[in-house]
mmCIF file with all atom_site columns, C-alpha atoms in Angstrom:
data_model
loop_
_atom_site.group_PDB
_atom_site.id
_atom_site.type_symbol
_atom_site.label_atom_id
_atom_site.label_alt_id
_atom_site.label_comp_id
_atom_site.label_asym_id
_atom_site.label_entity_id
_atom_site.label_seq_id
_atom_site.pdbx_PDB_ins_code
_atom_site.Cartn_x
_atom_site.Cartn_y
_atom_site.Cartn_z
_atom_site.occupancy
_atom_site.B_iso_or_equiv
_atom_site.pdbx_formal_charge
_atom_site.auth_seq_id
_atom_site.auth_comp_id
_atom_site.auth_asym_id
_atom_site.auth_atom_id
_atom_site.pdbx_PDB_model_num
ATOM 1   C CA . MET A 1 1   ? -127.519 -211.018 124.844 1.00 64.00 ? 1   MET A CA 1
ATOM 2   C CA . ILE A 1 2   ? -125.484 -211.726 120.995 1.00 61.00 ? 2   ILE A CA 1
ATOM 3   C CA . GLY A 1 3   ? -125.525 -208.209 119.631 1.00 53.00 ? 3   GLY A CA 1
ATOM 4   C CA . SER A 1 4   ? -127.675 -206.451 117.701 1.00 62.00 ? 4   SER A CA 1
ATOM 5   C CA . GLY A 1 5   ? -126.354 -206.801 114.059 1.00 84.00 ? 5   GLY A CA 1
ATOM 6   C CA . PRO A 1 6   ? -123.762 -205.141 113.063 1.00 90.00 ? 6   PRO A CA 1
ATOM 7   C CA . TYR A 1 7   ? -122.249 -205.143 116.828 1.00 91.00 ? 7   TYR A CA 1
ATOM 8   C CA . LYS A 1 8   ? -121.415 -208.076 118.896 1.00 91.00 ? 8   LYS A CA 1
ATOM 9   C CA . PHE A 1 9   ? -121.966 -208.544 122.906 1.00 92.00 ? 9   PHE A CA 1
ATOM 10  C CA . VAL A 1 10  ? -118.717 -208.582 124.530 1.00 93.00 ? 10  VAL A CA 1
ATOM 11  C CA . PRO A 1 11  ? -119.485 -210.781 127.190 1.00 92.00 ? 11  PRO A CA 1
ATOM 12  C CA . GLY A 1 12  ? -116.268 -210.384 128.511 1.00 96.00 ? 12  GLY A CA 1
ATOM 13  C CA . GLU A 1 13  ? -116.993 -206.277 129.409 1.00 95.00 ? 13  GLU A CA 1
ATOM 14  C CA . PHE A 1 14  ? -119.820 -206.832 130.885 1.00 94.00 ? 14  PHE A CA 1
ATOM 15  C CA . VAL A 1 15  ? -120.737 -205.500 134.419 1.00 95.00 ? 15  VAL A CA 1
ATOM 16  C CA . PRO A 1 16  ? -124.375 -206.268 135.297 1.00 93.00 ? 16  PRO A CA 1
ATOM 17  C CA . GLY A 1 17  ? -126.371 -202.684 136.239 1.00 89.00 ? 17  GLY A CA 1
ATOM 18  C CA . GLN A 1 18  ? -123.209 -200.898 134.899 1.00 92.00 ? 18  GLN A CA 1
ATOM 19  C CA . ARG A 1 19  ? -121.992 -201.153 131.466 1.00 92.00 ? 19  ARG A CA 1
ATOM 20  C CA . SER A 1 20  ? -122.596 -203.285 128.665 1.00 92.00 ? 20  SER A CA 1
ATOM 21  C CA . VAL A 1 21  ? -120.113 -203.681 125.347 1.00 93.00 ? 21  VAL A CA 1
ATOM 22  C CA . TYR A 1 22  ? -120.564 -203.918 121.210 1.00 92.00 ? 22  TYR A CA 1
ATOM 23  C CA . LEU A 1 23  ? -117.646 -203.923 119.100 1.00 94.00 ? 23  LEU A CA 1
ATOM 24  C CA . LYS A 1 24  ? -118.228 -203.567 115.182 1.00 94.00 ? 24  LYS A CA 1
ATOM 25  C CA . ASN A 1 25  ? -119.696 -206.822 113.264 1.00 91.00 ? 25  ASN A CA 1
ATOM 26  C CA . THR A 1 26  ? -116.950 -207.317 110.871 1.00 90.00 ? 26  THR A CA 1
ATOM 27  C CA . ASP A 1 27  ? -118.346 -210.430 109.459 1.00 89.00 ? 27  ASP A CA 1
ATOM 28  C CA . TYR A 1 28  ? -122.270 -208.254 108.945 1.00 89.00 ? 28  TYR A CA 1
ATOM 29  C CA . VAL A 1 29  ? -123.961 -207.842 106.033 1.00 89.00 ? 29  VAL A CA 1
ATOM 30  C CA . PRO A 1 30  ? -126.008 -204.712 106.212 1.00 88.00 ? 30  PRO A CA 1
ATOM 31  C CA . ARG A 1 31  ? -129.436 -205.879 103.813 1.00 88.00 ? 31  ARG A CA 1
ATOM 32  C CA . SER A 1 32  ? -129.588 -203.442 101.234 1.00 89.00 ? 32  SER A CA 1
ATOM 33  C CA . GLU A 1 33  ? -132.317 -201.761 101.690 1.00 91.00 ? 33  GLU A CA 1
ATOM 34  C CA . PRO A 1 34  ? -131.961 -197.780 103.971 1.00 89.00 ? 34  PRO A CA 1
ATOM 35  C CA . ALA A 1 35  ? -132.542 -198.185 107.521 1.00 85.00 ? 35  ALA A CA 1
ATOM 36  C CA . ASN A 1 36  ? -135.892 -197.412 108.698 1.00 84.00 ? 36  ASN A CA 1
ATOM 37  C CA . VAL A 1 37  ? -136.734 -197.061 112.668 1.00 77.00 ? 37  VAL A CA 1
ATOM 38  C CA . LEU A 1 38  ? -135.893 -200.807 113.751 1.00 78.00 ? 38  LEU A CA 1
ATOM 39  C CA . ALA A 1 39  ? -136.153 -202.766 110.053 1.00 83.00 ? 39  ALA A CA 1
ATOM 40  C CA . GLY A 1 40  ? -133.945 -201.984 106.262 1.00 86.00 ? 40  GLY A CA 1
ATOM 41  C CA . GLY A 1 41  ? -129.975 -201.508 105.914 1.00 87.00 ? 41  GLY A CA 1
ATOM 42  C CA . LYS A 1 42  ? -127.775 -201.118 109.562 1.00 87.00 ? 42  LYS A CA 1
ATOM 43  C CA . ILE A 1 43  ? -124.500 -200.084 109.012 1.00 88.00 ? 43  ILE A CA 1
ATOM 44  C CA . ALA A 1 44  ? -121.915 -199.653 111.392 1.00 89.00 ? 44  ALA A CA 1
ATOM 45  C CA . HIS A 1 45  ? -120.375 -196.240 111.981 1.00 92.00 ? 45  HIS A CA 1
ATOM 46  C CA . ILE A 1 46  ? -117.913 -196.672 114.889 1.00 94.00 ? 46  ILE A CA 1
ATOM 47  C CA . ASP A 1 47  ? -115.848 -199.647 115.956 1.00 96.00 ? 47  ASP A CA 1
ATOM 48  C CA . ARG A 1 48  ? -117.274 -199.808 119.852 1.00 95.00 ? 48  ARG A CA 1
ATOM 49  C CA . VAL A 1 49  ? -119.840 -198.993 121.629 1.00 92.00 ? 49  VAL A CA 1
ATOM 50  C CA . GLU A 1 50  ? -120.448 -198.451 125.395 1.00 91.00 ? 50  GLU A CA 1
ATOM 51  C CA . TRP A 1 51  ? -123.964 -198.225 127.378 1.00 89.00 ? 51  TRP A CA 1
ATOM 52  C CA . ARG A 1 52  ? -123.146 -197.178 130.894 1.00 89.00 ? 52  ARG A CA 1
ATOM 53  C CA . SER A 1 53  ? -126.088 -197.363 133.543 1.00 90.00 ? 53  SER A CA 1
ATOM 54  C CA . LEU A 1 54  ? -125.588 -193.889 135.613 1.00 90.00 ? 54  LEU A CA 1
ATOM 55  C CA . ASP A 1 55  ? -127.571 -192.070 137.995 1.00 90.00 ? 55  ASP A CA 1
ATOM 56  C CA . PRO A 1 56  ? -128.557 -189.012 136.825 1.00 88.00 ? 56  PRO A CA 1
ATOM 57  C CA . THR A 1 57  ? -126.156 -186.298 138.528 1.00 89.00 ? 57  THR A CA 1
ATOM 58  C CA . THR A 1 58  ? -123.713 -188.542 137.690 1.00 92.00 ? 58  THR A CA 1
ATOM 59  C CA . ALA A 1 59  ? -124.744 -189.132 134.413 1.00 91.00 ? 59  ALA A CA 1
ATOM 60  C CA . THR A 1 60  ? -125.146 -184.907 134.212 1.00 92.00 ? 60  THR A CA 1
ATOM 61  C CA . ALA A 1 61  ? -121.364 -184.328 135.416 1.00 93.00 ? 61  ALA A CA 1
ATOM 62  C CA . ALA A 1 62  ? -120.126 -187.157 132.884 1.00 93.00 ? 62  ALA A CA 1
ATOM 63  C CA . LEU A 1 63  ? -121.557 -185.477 130.047 1.00 93.00 ? 63  LEU A CA 1
ATOM 64  C CA . ILE A 1 64  ? -120.709 -182.346 131.085 1.00 94.00 ? 64  ILE A CA 1
ATOM 65  C CA . THR A 1 65  ? -117.151 -183.257 131.971 1.00 94.00 ? 65  THR A CA 1
ATOM 66  C CA . GLY A 1 66  ? -117.099 -185.096 128.336 1.00 92.00 ? 66  GLY A CA 1
ATOM 67  C CA . GLU A 1 67  ? -116.402 -188.693 129.806 1.00 92.00 ? 67  GLU A CA 1
ATOM 68  C CA . VAL A 1 68  ? -119.526 -189.761 128.288 1.00 91.00 ? 68  VAL A CA 1
ATOM 69  C CA . ASP A 1 69  ? -120.671 -188.275 124.866 1.00 90.00 ? 69  ASP A CA 1
ATOM 70  C CA . PHE A 1 70  ? -124.710 -189.094 125.185 1.00 88.00 ? 70  PHE A CA 1
ATOM 71  C CA . LEU A 1 71  ? -127.359 -188.748 127.130 1.00 90.00 ? 71  LEU A CA 1
ATOM 72  C CA . GLN A 1 72  ? -130.322 -191.038 126.263 1.00 83.00 ? 72  GLN A CA 1
ATOM 73  C CA . SER A 1 73  ? -132.696 -188.563 128.103 1.00 82.00 ? 73  SER A CA 1
ATOM 74  C CA . VAL A 1 74  ? -132.585 -186.333 130.942 1.00 86.00 ? 74  VAL A CA 1
ATOM 75  C CA . GLY A 1 75  ? -134.752 -184.746 133.573 1.00 84.00 ? 75  GLY A CA 1
ATOM 76  C CA . VAL A 1 76  ? -136.218 -181.666 132.677 1.00 84.00 ? 76  VAL A CA 1
ATOM 77  C CA . ASP A 1 77  ? -134.838 -180.241 135.580 1.00 88.00 ? 77  ASP A CA 1
ATOM 78  C CA . VAL A 1 78  ? -131.241 -180.860 134.290 1.00 89.00 ? 78  VAL A CA 1
ATOM 79  C CA . ILE A 1 79  ? -132.005 -179.501 130.698 1.00 90.00 ? 79  ILE A CA 1
ATOM 80  C CA . PRO A 1 80  ? -131.054 -175.652 132.111 1.00 92.00 ? 80  PRO A CA 1
ATOM 81  C CA . VAL A 1 81  ? -128.557 -176.688 133.440 1.00 91.00 ? 81  VAL A CA 1
ATOM 82  C CA . LEU A 1 82  ? -126.488 -178.418 130.349 1.00 93.00 ? 82  LEU A CA 1
ATOM 83  C CA . LYS A 1 83  ? -127.850 -175.694 128.061 1.00 93.00 ? 83  LYS A CA 1
ATOM 84  C CA . LYS A 1 84  ? -126.308 -173.158 130.487 1.00 93.00 ? 84  LYS A CA 1
ATOM 85  C CA . GLU A 1 85  ? -122.923 -175.560 128.853 1.00 93.00 ? 85  GLU A CA 1
ATOM 86  C CA . LYS A 1 86  ? -120.982 -174.551 126.255 1.00 91.00 ? 86  LYS A CA 1
ATOM 87  C CA . SER A 1 87  ? -119.698 -177.878 125.546 1.00 90.00 ? 87  SER A CA 1
ATOM 88  C CA . VAL A 1 88  ? -123.084 -180.101 125.427 1.00 93.00 ? 88  VAL A CA 1
ATOM 89  C CA . GLN A 1 89  ? -125.632 -179.471 123.561 1.00 92.00 ? 89  GLN A CA 1
ATOM 90  C CA . VAL A 1 90  ? -129.315 -180.049 124.218 1.00 90.00 ? 90  VAL A CA 1
ATOM 91  C CA . VAL A 1 91  ? -131.783 -181.739 121.345 1.00 87.00 ? 91  VAL A CA 1
ATOM 92  C CA . GLU A 1 92  ? -135.197 -182.772 121.357 1.00 80.00 ? 92  GLU A CA 1
ATOM 93  C CA . TYR A 1 93  ? -134.923 -185.328 119.517 1.00 74.00 ? 93  TYR A CA 1
ATOM 94  C CA . ASP A 1 94  ? -138.231 -187.276 119.958 1.00 72.00 ? 94  ASP A CA 1
ATOM 95  C CA . PRO A 1 95  ? -141.206 -184.675 119.984 1.00 72.00 ? 95  PRO A CA 1
ATOM 96  C CA . GLU A 1 96  ? -143.497 -186.949 120.960 1.00 73.00 ? 96  GLU A CA 1
ATOM 97  C CA . GLY A 1 97  ? -142.415 -187.995 124.804 1.00 69.00 ? 97  GLY A CA 1
ATOM 98  C CA . LEU A 1 98  ? -142.564 -191.449 126.411 1.00 67.00 ? 98  LEU A CA 1
ATOM 99  C CA . THR A 1 99  ? -145.294 -193.883 126.899 1.00 73.00 ? 99  THR A CA 1
ATOM 100 C CA . ASN A 1 100 ? -146.115 -193.517 130.579 1.00 72.00 ? 100 ASN A CA 1
ATOM 101 C CA . ILE A 1 101 ? -147.551 -197.345 132.145 1.00 78.00 ? 101 ILE A CA 1
ATOM 102 C CA . VAL A 1 102 ? -149.413 -198.095 135.614 1.00 79.00 ? 102 VAL A CA 1
ATOM 103 C CA . ARG A 1 103 ? -149.755 -201.141 136.125 1.00 87.00 ? 103 ARG A CA 1
ATOM 104 C CA . PHE A 1 104 ? -150.410 -202.287 139.956 1.00 92.00 ? 104 PHE A CA 1
ATOM 105 C CA . ASN A 1 105 ? -148.748 -204.803 141.539 1.00 93.00 ? 105 ASN A CA 1
ATOM 106 C CA . VAL A 1 106 ? -152.128 -206.206 142.607 1.00 94.00 ? 106 VAL A CA 1
ATOM 107 C CA . LEU A 1 107 ? -150.130 -209.630 144.214 1.00 94.00 ? 107 LEU A CA 1
ATOM 108 C CA . HIS A 1 108 ? -149.775 -207.301 147.359 1.00 95.00 ? 108 HIS A CA 1
ATOM 109 C CA . PRO A 1 109 ? -152.049 -204.497 149.263 1.00 95.00 ? 109 PRO A CA 1
ATOM 110 C CA . PRO A 1 110 ? -153.695 -201.219 148.695 1.00 95.00 ? 110 PRO A CA 1
ATOM 111 C CA . PHE A 1 111 ? -153.885 -203.030 145.090 1.00 95.00 ? 111 PHE A CA 1
ATOM 112 C CA . ASN A 1 112 ? -154.515 -206.182 145.272 1.00 96.00 ? 112 ASN A CA 1
ATOM 113 C CA . ASN A 1 113 ? -157.927 -204.603 145.806 1.00 96.00 ? 113 ASN A CA 1
ATOM 114 C CA . LYS A 1 114 ? -159.741 -204.821 142.726 1.00 95.00 ? 114 LYS A CA 1
ATOM 115 C CA . ARG A 1 115 ? -162.144 -202.391 143.463 1.00 96.00 ? 115 ARG A CA 1
ATOM 116 C CA . LEU A 1 116 ? -159.819 -199.696 145.324 1.00 95.00 ? 116 LEU A CA 1
ATOM 117 C CA . ARG A 1 117 ? -157.380 -200.122 141.434 1.00 93.00 ? 117 ARG A CA 1
ATOM 118 C CA . GLN A 1 118 ? -161.249 -198.963 139.832 1.00 94.00 ? 118 GLN A CA 1
ATOM 119 C CA . ILE A 1 119 ? -161.027 -195.862 142.000 1.00 94.00 ? 119 ILE A CA 1
ATOM 120 C CA . VAL A 1 120 ? -157.235 -194.660 140.990 1.00 92.00 ? 120 VAL A CA 1
ATOM 121 C CA . LEU A 1 121 ? -158.089 -195.617 137.362 1.00 89.00 ? 121 LEU A CA 1
ATOM 122 C CA . GLU A 1 122 ? -161.049 -193.026 137.661 1.00 90.00 ? 122 GLU A CA 1
ATOM 123 C CA . ALA A 1 123 ? -159.247 -190.957 139.213 1.00 90.00 ? 123 ALA A CA 1
ATOM 124 C CA . MET A 1 124 ? -156.809 -190.536 136.483 1.00 85.00 ? 124 MET A CA 1
ATOM 125 C CA . ASP A 1 125 ? -156.888 -187.856 133.795 1.00 82.00 ? 125 ASP A CA 1
ATOM 126 C CA . GLN A 1 126 ? -155.070 -189.115 130.306 1.00 75.00 ? 126 GLN A CA 1
ATOM 127 C CA . ASP A 1 127 ? -154.861 -185.343 130.010 1.00 77.00 ? 127 ASP A CA 1
ATOM 128 C CA . ASP A 1 128 ? -152.830 -184.589 133.322 1.00 74.00 ? 128 ASP A CA 1
ATOM 129 C CA . VAL A 1 129 ? -150.055 -187.470 132.014 1.00 66.00 ? 129 VAL A CA 1
ATOM 130 C CA . ASN A 1 130 ? -149.087 -186.376 128.463 1.00 59.00 ? 130 ASN A CA 1
#
């Protein structure tokens, strides 16, 4: 991992499955056009970013106690709990939601059987998973 332009990855603080740390890249010069999703000039507004991997229960508790500042997503069952917390703001950032993908492991039973995979796909209704 080399970072993401305005930030540099800190290998000495990397803990697989737990934490990735990025520091502001003082050598980075952003492009002149405004940021637009993955394109354009990116400006680092903070000096340090820590990406932490937490199970949902620990992540919720860490947010409530102020140990973490932001959760990218939470389960729908956690939203009512978080909305009751005065120290937490719940925001629907992406009203489009997530893209769901189903991929069968075709190397092992039962999905190594092509006909079974076809039956499962025929039984699925796209409207049910939207």
